Amino acid sequence: MAYTAVDKHTSFFNFLKYTGNSSTQSVTGVGHQPDLTWIKKGNGSDDWAVFSSVRGVTKDLRLNDSDTEDTATNGLTSFDSDGFSLGDWGLVNQGHIYLSHNWKGGTTSGLSGGTITPSAYSINTTSGFGVYKYTGNGSDNQTITHGLGATPTCAIFKNLDASENWRFHSTTMDSMFTKTLFINTDGGLSSQSDGIKAATSTTITLGNGGAYNTNYQKYVMYLFCDKPGYCKAGSYIGNGVAGTNGGTYVTTGFKPKWVMLKSESANYDWISFYSGLRSSSTGNSVDLVVYPNTNGAWASGDKFDIFANGFRPLISGTEANGDGTKYHYLAFGQSMVGSNNVINTAI
């Protein structure tokens, strides 16, 4: 059995469901102090709220739209050692069930080099994750030193000062450097020649596109590196066959805790699904999903099976399993054995 450097995925990424109290509360049980948190009301319609330590607490973005950064003084008010604290903002803490997605950074100083220096960042070389805030300079072929020690396989960008779509890039696209998907829309794979130009184990190179590098405008960038047994930016081709043994089997190399995926075809939503999130306590399939590009509540109906080393769509449509359609996904989870040679039970 393969080993992974990540002995417990909850030390670096965790999905946690909690119930709002319409007041203030501290949400615990995340397993680490997050540096990036996405929150979505599960059983009701409302926007996705995105917070990060590098932008400062109370500063929010909406994953499902192109709006600029805003301030919510009663939103996420602090990142804590085992979770986060909240005010009574409706997007994060009213009388509903909420779904939180939490990533841990780590190192916040010491980066040098590059033609653009992030004003704030938090990086973790073990998990291969970094979140960065930087100011654009409007020039082409600009480099940012990322400090991850490995080449990122997925990159996400958002302009904080202008209405620009969220950009999602993956090495599984025909070209990570000329193609993108917009997280906040149901659009298909789009061309993007002035965005991310190159990626190495030390730097990211940017063009001068408005979603990446306009002079004096501020940006946030998330970088993810594939880590065996923990994180994978992958793709698969659907086969159009529904049912338990019919859909394309997607191998991640670990049991997914959370998966976000999108068809390359236009007019189909992004899908986000979670191990153990079901409308009932029976059965093995995942039958509750949410859509990152919309503000809608979770939708029910058997959608996916999750296995020890991957997942399988149970539906046949272009949403997740269209015949011959290509899908791109970002997944996090846990293999059974960590680098300490101890079988992991926290999956």
GROMACS .gro file of C-alpha atoms in nm:
model
  347
    1MET     CA    1   0.000   0.000   0.000
    2ALA     CA    2   0.135   0.343  -0.095
    3TYR     CA    3   0.236   0.589   0.173
    4THR     CA    4   0.161   0.959   0.189
    5ALA     CA    5   0.331   1.247   0.369
    6VAL     CA    6  -0.013   1.356   0.495
    7ASP     CA    7  -0.094   1.130   0.791
    8LYS     CA    8  -0.431   1.294   0.858
    9HIS     CA    9  -0.607   1.501   0.597
   10THR     CA   10  -0.788   1.688   0.873
   11SER     CA   11  -0.455   1.849   0.966
   12PHE     CA   12  -0.455   2.031   0.630
   13PHE     CA   13  -0.803   2.016   0.475
   14ASN     CA   14  -1.139   1.939   0.631
   15PHE     CA   15  -1.500   1.967   0.535
   16LEU     CA   16  -1.721   2.039   0.836
   17LYS     CA   17  -2.097   2.076   0.863
   18TYR     CA   18  -2.236   2.298   1.139
   19THR     CA   19  -2.566   2.455   1.245
   20GLY     CA   20  -2.606   2.830   1.274
   21ASN     CA   21  -2.740   2.991   1.593
   22SER     CA   22  -2.834   3.344   1.470
   23SER     CA   23  -2.595   3.494   1.724
   24THR     CA   24  -2.221   3.443   1.764
   25GLN     CA   25  -2.043   3.112   1.789
   26SER     CA   26  -1.709   2.940   1.761
   27VAL     CA   27  -1.711   2.645   1.522
   28THR     CA   28  -1.469   2.373   1.634
   29GLY     CA   29  -1.371   2.030   1.509
   30VAL     CA   30  -1.192   2.143   1.192
   31GLY     CA   31  -0.868   1.985   1.313
   32HIS     CA   32  -0.647   2.283   1.234
   33GLN     CA   33  -0.644   2.664   1.216
   34PRO     CA   34  -0.763   2.747   0.864
   35ASP     CA   35  -0.611   3.008   0.636
   36LEU     CA   36  -0.882   2.969   0.371
   37THR     CA   37  -1.249   2.893   0.441
   38TRP     CA   38  -1.542   2.863   0.201
   39ILE     CA   39  -1.889   2.856   0.359
   40LYS     CA   40  -2.220   2.766   0.192
   41LYS     CA   41  -2.567   2.746   0.344
   42GLY     CA   42  -2.668   2.386   0.271
   43ASN     CA   43  -3.042   2.371   0.334
   44GLY     CA   44  -3.125   2.712   0.190
   45SER     CA   45  -3.041   2.954  -0.089
   46ASP     CA   46  -2.761   3.202  -0.028
   47ASP     CA   47  -2.422   3.297  -0.168
   48TRP     CA   48  -2.097   3.114  -0.104
   49ALA     CA   49  -1.882   3.322   0.136
   50VAL     CA   50  -1.504   3.303   0.101
   51PHE     CA   51  -1.261   3.416   0.373
   52SER     CA   52  -0.883   3.397   0.405
   53SER     CA   53  -0.622   3.501   0.657
   54VAL     CA   54  -0.418   3.685   0.394
   55ARG     CA   55  -0.705   3.923   0.317
   56GLY     CA   56  -0.798   3.966   0.684
   57VAL     CA   57  -1.103   3.842   0.871
   58THR     CA   58  -1.437   4.007   0.792
   59LYS     CA   59  -1.325   4.048   0.427
   60ASP     CA   60  -1.542   3.828   0.207
   61LEU     CA   61  -1.574   3.720  -0.153
   62ARG     CA   62  -1.865   3.536  -0.317
   63LEU     CA   63  -1.759   3.223  -0.500
   64ASN     CA   64  -2.074   3.220  -0.712
   65ASP     CA   65  -2.038   3.571  -0.855
   66SER     CA   66  -1.780   3.808  -0.996
   67ASP     CA   67  -1.819   4.084  -0.736
   68THR     CA   68  -1.529   4.264  -0.576
   69GLU     CA   69  -1.416   4.209  -0.217
   70ASP     CA   70  -1.658   4.327   0.049
   71THR     CA   71  -1.660   4.370   0.428
   72ALA     CA   72  -1.884   4.171   0.660
   73THR     CA   73  -1.808   4.273   1.017
   74ASN     CA   74  -2.045   4.005   1.150
   75GLY     CA   75  -1.921   3.731   0.916
   76LEU     CA   76  -1.613   3.523   0.993
   77THR     CA   77  -1.453   3.718   1.275
   78SER     CA   78  -1.145   3.504   1.355
   79PHE     CA   79  -0.953   3.195   1.249
   80ASP     CA   80  -0.905   2.979   1.559
   81SER     CA   81  -0.681   2.686   1.655
   82ASP     CA   82  -0.952   2.428   1.577
   83GLY     CA   83  -1.185   2.621   1.347
   84PHE     CA   84  -1.325   2.973   1.328
   85SER     CA   85  -1.557   3.220   1.500
   86LEU     CA   86  -1.866   3.380   1.349
   87GLY     CA   87  -2.100   3.673   1.386
   88ASP     CA   88  -2.469   3.652   1.299
   89TRP     CA   89  -2.437   3.718   0.926
   90GLY     CA   90  -2.695   3.527   0.726
   91LEU     CA   91  -2.443   3.376   0.485
   92VAL     CA   92  -2.263   3.198   0.770
   93ASN     CA   93  -2.467   3.182   1.091
   94GLN     CA   94  -2.844   3.195   1.094
   95GLY     CA   95  -3.082   2.909   1.173
   96HIS     CA   96  -2.960   2.681   0.894
   97ILE     CA   97  -2.714   2.402   0.821
   98TYR     CA   98  -2.384   2.528   0.677
   99LEU     CA   99  -2.106   2.353   0.488
  100SER     CA  100  -1.752   2.474   0.554
  101HIS     CA  101  -1.441   2.392   0.350
  102ASN     CA  102  -1.116   2.463   0.532
  103TRP     CA  103  -0.751   2.466   0.420
  104LYS     CA  104  -0.446   2.521   0.640
  105GLY     CA  105  -0.150   2.726   0.523
  106GLY     CA  106   0.152   2.773   0.745
  107THR     CA  107   0.460   2.978   0.654
  108THR     CA  108   0.386   3.351   0.626
  109SER     CA  109   0.731   3.501   0.568
  110GLY     CA  110   1.056   3.439   0.385
  111LEU     CA  111   0.952   3.442   0.018
  112SER     CA  112   1.189   3.636  -0.204
  113GLY     CA  113   1.253   3.687  -0.573
  114GLY     CA  114   1.003   3.730  -0.853
  115THR     CA  115   0.887   4.049  -1.018
  116ILE     CA  116   0.569   4.060  -0.808
  117THR     CA  117   0.602   4.009  -0.433
  118PRO     CA  118   0.284   3.901  -0.249
  119SER     CA  119   0.181   4.141   0.025
  120ALA     CA  120   0.055   3.849   0.234
  121TYR     CA  121   0.060   3.472   0.197
  122SER     CA  122   0.033   3.144   0.385
  123ILE     CA  123   0.193   2.832   0.239
  124ASN     CA  124   0.231   2.468   0.339
  125THR     CA  125   0.486   2.251   0.161
  126THR     CA  126   0.360   1.928   0.321
  127SER     CA  127   0.010   1.964   0.180
  128GLY     CA  128   0.118   2.158  -0.130
  129PHE     CA  129  -0.117   2.450  -0.071
  130GLY     CA  130  -0.070   2.825  -0.077
  131VAL     CA  131  -0.295   3.130  -0.058
  132TYR     CA  132  -0.149   3.465  -0.173
  133LYS     CA  133  -0.256   3.828  -0.194
  134TYR     CA  134  -0.069   4.049  -0.440
  135THR     CA  135  -0.097   4.375  -0.632
  136GLY     CA  136  -0.070   4.368  -1.011
  137ASN     CA  137   0.176   4.579  -1.208
  138GLY     CA  138   0.015   4.555  -1.553
  139SER     CA  139   0.322   4.407  -1.724
  140ASP     CA  140   0.344   4.080  -1.916
  141ASN     CA  141   0.546   3.772  -1.806
  142GLN     CA  142   0.562   3.862  -1.438
  143THR     CA  143   0.676   3.600  -1.185
  144ILE     CA  144   0.557   3.526  -0.831
  145THR     CA  145   0.770   3.303  -0.609
  146HIS     CA  146   0.527   3.056  -0.448
  147GLY     CA  147   0.753   2.863  -0.208
  148LEU     CA  148   0.573   2.527  -0.238
  149GLY     CA  149   0.874   2.329  -0.359
  150ALA     CA  150   0.661   2.151  -0.621
  151THR     CA  151   0.489   2.255  -0.943
  152PRO     CA  152   0.124   2.349  -0.883
  153THR     CA  153  -0.131   2.141  -1.071
  154CYS     CA  154  -0.426   2.371  -1.001
  155ALA     CA  155  -0.445   2.751  -0.971
  156ILE     CA  156  -0.741   2.974  -0.887
  157PHE     CA  157  -0.746   3.354  -0.927
  158LYS     CA  158  -0.983   3.635  -0.826
  159ASN     CA  159  -0.951   4.009  -0.880
  160LEU     CA  160  -1.042   4.184  -0.553
  161ASP     CA  161  -1.091   4.533  -0.700
  162ALA     CA  162  -1.281   4.468  -1.023
  163SER     CA  163  -1.571   4.254  -1.137
  164GLU     CA  164  -1.388   3.958  -1.291
  165ASN     CA  165  -1.486   3.592  -1.303
  166TRP     CA  166  -1.307   3.342  -1.080
  167ARG     CA  167  -1.044   3.167  -1.295
  168PHE     CA  168  -0.975   2.794  -1.250
  169HIS     CA  169  -0.670   2.642  -1.421
  170SER     CA  170  -0.559   2.278  -1.413
  171THR     CA  171  -0.279   2.078  -1.572
  172THR     CA  172  -0.551   1.836  -1.689
  173MET     CA  173  -0.673   2.093  -1.943
  174ASP     CA  174  -0.534   2.080  -2.297
  175SER     CA  175  -0.317   2.367  -2.178
  176MET     CA  176  -0.320   2.503  -1.825
  177PHE     CA  177  -0.174   2.822  -1.972
  178THR     CA  178  -0.427   2.896  -2.246
  179LYS     CA  179  -0.750   2.747  -2.107
  180THR     CA  180  -0.967   2.821  -1.803
  181LEU     CA  181  -1.303   2.754  -1.643
  182PHE     CA  182  -1.500   3.022  -1.456
  183ILE     CA  183  -1.607   2.893  -1.112
  184ASN     CA  184  -1.892   3.143  -1.084
  185THR     CA  185  -2.060   3.050  -1.415
  186ASP     CA  186  -2.187   2.740  -1.594
  187GLY     CA  187  -1.981   2.827  -1.901
  188GLY     CA  188  -1.759   2.583  -2.083
  189LEU     CA  189  -1.383   2.572  -2.124
  190SER     CA  190  -1.261   2.914  -2.239
  191SER     CA  191  -0.942   3.047  -2.397
  192GLN     CA  192  -0.719   3.265  -2.176
  193SER     CA  193  -0.391   3.372  -2.332
  194ASP     CA  194  -0.302   3.657  -2.095
  195GLY     CA  195  -0.343   3.480  -1.762
  196ILE     CA  196  -0.113   3.219  -1.614
  197LYS     CA  197   0.182   3.177  -1.854
  198ALA     CA  198   0.400   2.916  -1.679
  199ALA     CA  199   0.434   2.718  -1.358
  200THR     CA  200   0.748   2.564  -1.207
  201SER     CA  201   0.846   2.429  -0.868
  202THR     CA  202   0.948   2.780  -0.764
  203THR     CA  203   0.742   3.038  -0.956
  204ILE     CA  204   0.415   3.121  -1.129
  205THR     CA  205   0.437   3.344  -1.437
  206LEU     CA  206   0.147   3.579  -1.514
  207GLY     CA  207   0.038   3.779  -1.815
  208ASN     CA  208  -0.133   4.117  -1.793
  209GLY     CA  209  -0.498   4.008  -1.818
  210GLY     CA  210  -0.749   4.190  -1.601
  211ALA     CA  211  -0.830   3.878  -1.399
  212TYR     CA  212  -0.461   3.832  -1.307
  213ASN     CA  213  -0.243   4.140  -1.329
  214THR     CA  214  -0.385   4.489  -1.387
  215ASN     CA  215  -0.169   4.772  -1.259
  216TYR     CA  216  -0.246   4.869  -0.897
  217GLN     CA  217  -0.534   4.621  -0.861
  218LYS     CA  218  -0.529   4.359  -0.585
  219TYR     CA  219  -0.570   3.984  -0.635
  220VAL     CA  220  -0.594   3.658  -0.446
  221MET     CA  221  -0.437   3.337  -0.579
  222TYR     CA  222  -0.479   2.981  -0.452
  223LEU     CA  223  -0.225   2.716  -0.558
  224PHE     CA  224  -0.255   2.340  -0.513
  225CYS     CA  225   0.002   2.069  -0.580
  226ASP     CA  226  -0.089   1.704  -0.627
  227LYS     CA  227   0.004   1.503  -0.317
  228PRO     CA  228  -0.030   1.122  -0.334
  229GLY     CA  229  -0.291   0.999  -0.092
  230TYR     CA  230  -0.430   1.346  -0.019
  231CYS     CA  231  -0.486   1.592  -0.308
  232LYS     CA  232  -0.539   1.552  -0.681
  233ALA     CA  233  -0.631   1.784  -0.967
  234GLY     CA  234  -0.761   1.534  -1.219
  235SER     CA  235  -0.987   1.472  -1.514
  236TYR     CA  236  -1.201   1.195  -1.659
  237ILE     CA  237  -1.412   1.119  -1.966
  238GLY     CA  238  -1.777   1.035  -1.906
  239ASN     CA  239  -1.938   0.727  -2.063
  240GLY     CA  240  -2.307   0.820  -2.044
  241VAL     CA  241  -2.399   0.509  -1.845
  242ALA     CA  242  -2.603   0.547  -1.525
  243GLY     CA  243  -2.615   0.312  -1.228
  244THR     CA  244  -2.396   0.161  -0.961
  245ASN     CA  245  -2.166  -0.027  -1.197
  246GLY     CA  246  -2.212   0.189  -1.504
  247GLY     CA  247  -2.044   0.529  -1.475
  248THR     CA  248  -1.680   0.605  -1.535
  249TYR     CA  249  -1.465   0.501  -1.238
  250VAL     CA  250  -1.237   0.790  -1.139
  251THR     CA  251  -0.921   0.693  -0.951
  252THR     CA  252  -0.787   0.956  -0.711
  253GLY     CA  253  -0.556   0.731  -0.507
  254PHE     CA  254  -0.742   0.808  -0.183
  255LYS     CA  255  -1.093   0.815  -0.039
  256PRO     CA  256  -1.230   1.157  -0.135
  257LYS     CA  257  -1.363   1.372   0.144
  258TRP     CA  258  -1.458   1.653  -0.095
  259VAL     CA  259  -1.467   1.681  -0.474
  260MET     CA  260  -1.545   1.982  -0.694
  261LEU     CA  261  -1.585   1.916  -1.066
  262LYS     CA  262  -1.700   2.079  -1.390
  263SER     CA  263  -1.781   1.963  -1.740
  264GLU     CA  264  -1.593   2.129  -2.024
  265SER     CA  265  -1.934   2.183  -2.186
  266ALA     CA  266  -2.127   2.507  -2.143
  267ASN     CA  267  -2.461   2.534  -1.960
  268TYR     CA  268  -2.376   2.275  -1.695
  269ASP     CA  269  -2.315   2.365  -1.330
  270TRP     CA  270  -2.009   2.298  -1.122
  271ILE     CA  271  -2.076   2.019  -0.870
  272SER     CA  272  -1.944   1.990  -0.515
  273PHE     CA  273  -1.998   1.669  -0.318
  274TYR     CA  274  -1.884   1.527   0.014
  275SER     CA  275  -1.820   1.188   0.169
  276GLY     CA  276  -2.090   1.117   0.427
  277LEU     CA  277  -2.325   1.401   0.329
  278ARG     CA  278  -2.659   1.233   0.267
  279SER     CA  279  -3.026   1.307   0.311
  280SER     CA  280  -3.066   0.979   0.503
  281SER     CA  281  -2.845   0.748   0.705
  282THR     CA  282  -2.885   0.450   0.472
  283GLY     CA  283  -2.696   0.359   0.156
  284ASN     CA  284  -2.344   0.427   0.038
  285SER     CA  285  -2.401   0.679  -0.238
  286VAL     CA  286  -2.373   1.056  -0.206
  287ASP     CA  287  -2.717   1.202  -0.267
  288LEU     CA  288  -2.668   1.566  -0.162
  289VAL     CA  289  -2.466   1.799  -0.382
  290VAL     CA  290  -2.424   2.175  -0.405
  291TYR     CA  291  -2.335   2.392  -0.702
  292PRO     CA  292  -2.043   2.638  -0.656
  293ASN     CA  293  -2.161   2.867  -0.937
  294THR     CA  294  -2.509   2.916  -0.787
  295ASN     CA  295  -2.658   3.029  -0.456
  296GLY     CA  296  -2.904   2.737  -0.450
  297ALA     CA  297  -2.959   2.494  -0.165
  298TRP     CA  298  -2.827   2.140  -0.185
  299ALA     CA  299  -2.996   1.909  -0.433
  300SER     CA  300  -3.091   1.550  -0.357
  301GLY     CA  301  -3.092   1.233  -0.562
  302ASP     CA  302  -2.820   0.966  -0.585
  303LYS     CA  303  -2.530   1.128  -0.770
  304PHE     CA  304  -2.199   0.956  -0.682
  305ASP     CA  305  -2.045   0.656  -0.512
  306ILE     CA  306  -1.729   0.720  -0.309
  307PHE     CA  307  -1.470   0.444  -0.271
  308ALA     CA  308  -1.140   0.391  -0.090
  309ASN     CA  309  -0.943   0.515  -0.392
  310GLY     CA  310  -1.186   0.719  -0.601
  311PHE     CA  311  -1.544   0.789  -0.702
  312ARG     CA  312  -1.800   0.704  -0.968
  313PRO     CA  313  -2.088   0.915  -1.105
  314LEU     CA  314  -2.423   0.738  -1.085
  315ILE     CA  315  -2.595   0.958  -1.340
  316SER     CA  316  -2.566   0.964  -1.718
  317GLY     CA  317  -2.616   1.330  -1.810
  318THR     CA  318  -2.359   1.588  -1.920
  319GLU     CA  319  -2.366   1.735  -1.568
  320ALA     CA  320  -2.124   1.464  -1.449
  321ASN     CA  321  -2.112   1.170  -1.690
  322GLY     CA  322  -2.193   1.267  -2.048
  323ASP     CA  323  -2.070   1.019  -2.306
  324GLY     CA  324  -1.734   1.144  -2.435
  325THR     CA  325  -1.744   1.463  -2.225
  326LYS     CA  326  -1.431   1.569  -2.036
  327TYR     CA  327  -1.450   1.677  -1.671
  328HIS     CA  328  -1.195   1.851  -1.449
  329TYR     CA  329  -1.195   1.804  -1.073
  330LEU     CA  330  -1.012   1.901  -0.755
  331ALA     CA  331  -1.030   1.641  -0.476
  332PHE     CA  332  -0.906   1.609  -0.119
  333GLY     CA  333  -0.921   1.311   0.111
  334GLN     CA  334  -0.712   1.045   0.281
  335SER     CA  335  -0.531   0.727   0.186
  336MET     CA  336  -0.522   0.447   0.438
  337VAL     CA  337  -0.154   0.460   0.531
  338GLY     CA  338   0.050   0.769   0.610
  339SER     CA  339   0.426   0.830   0.610
  340ASN     CA  340   0.440   0.708   0.968
  341ASN     CA  341   0.332   0.361   0.843
  342VAL     CA  342   0.025   0.376   1.063
  343ILE     CA  343  -0.314   0.288   0.918
  344ASN     CA  344  -0.525   0.600   0.919
  345THR     CA  345  -0.872   0.581   1.072
  346ALA     CA  346  -0.968   0.946   1.030
  347ILE     CA  347  -1.104   0.920   0.676
   0.00000   0.00000   0.00000
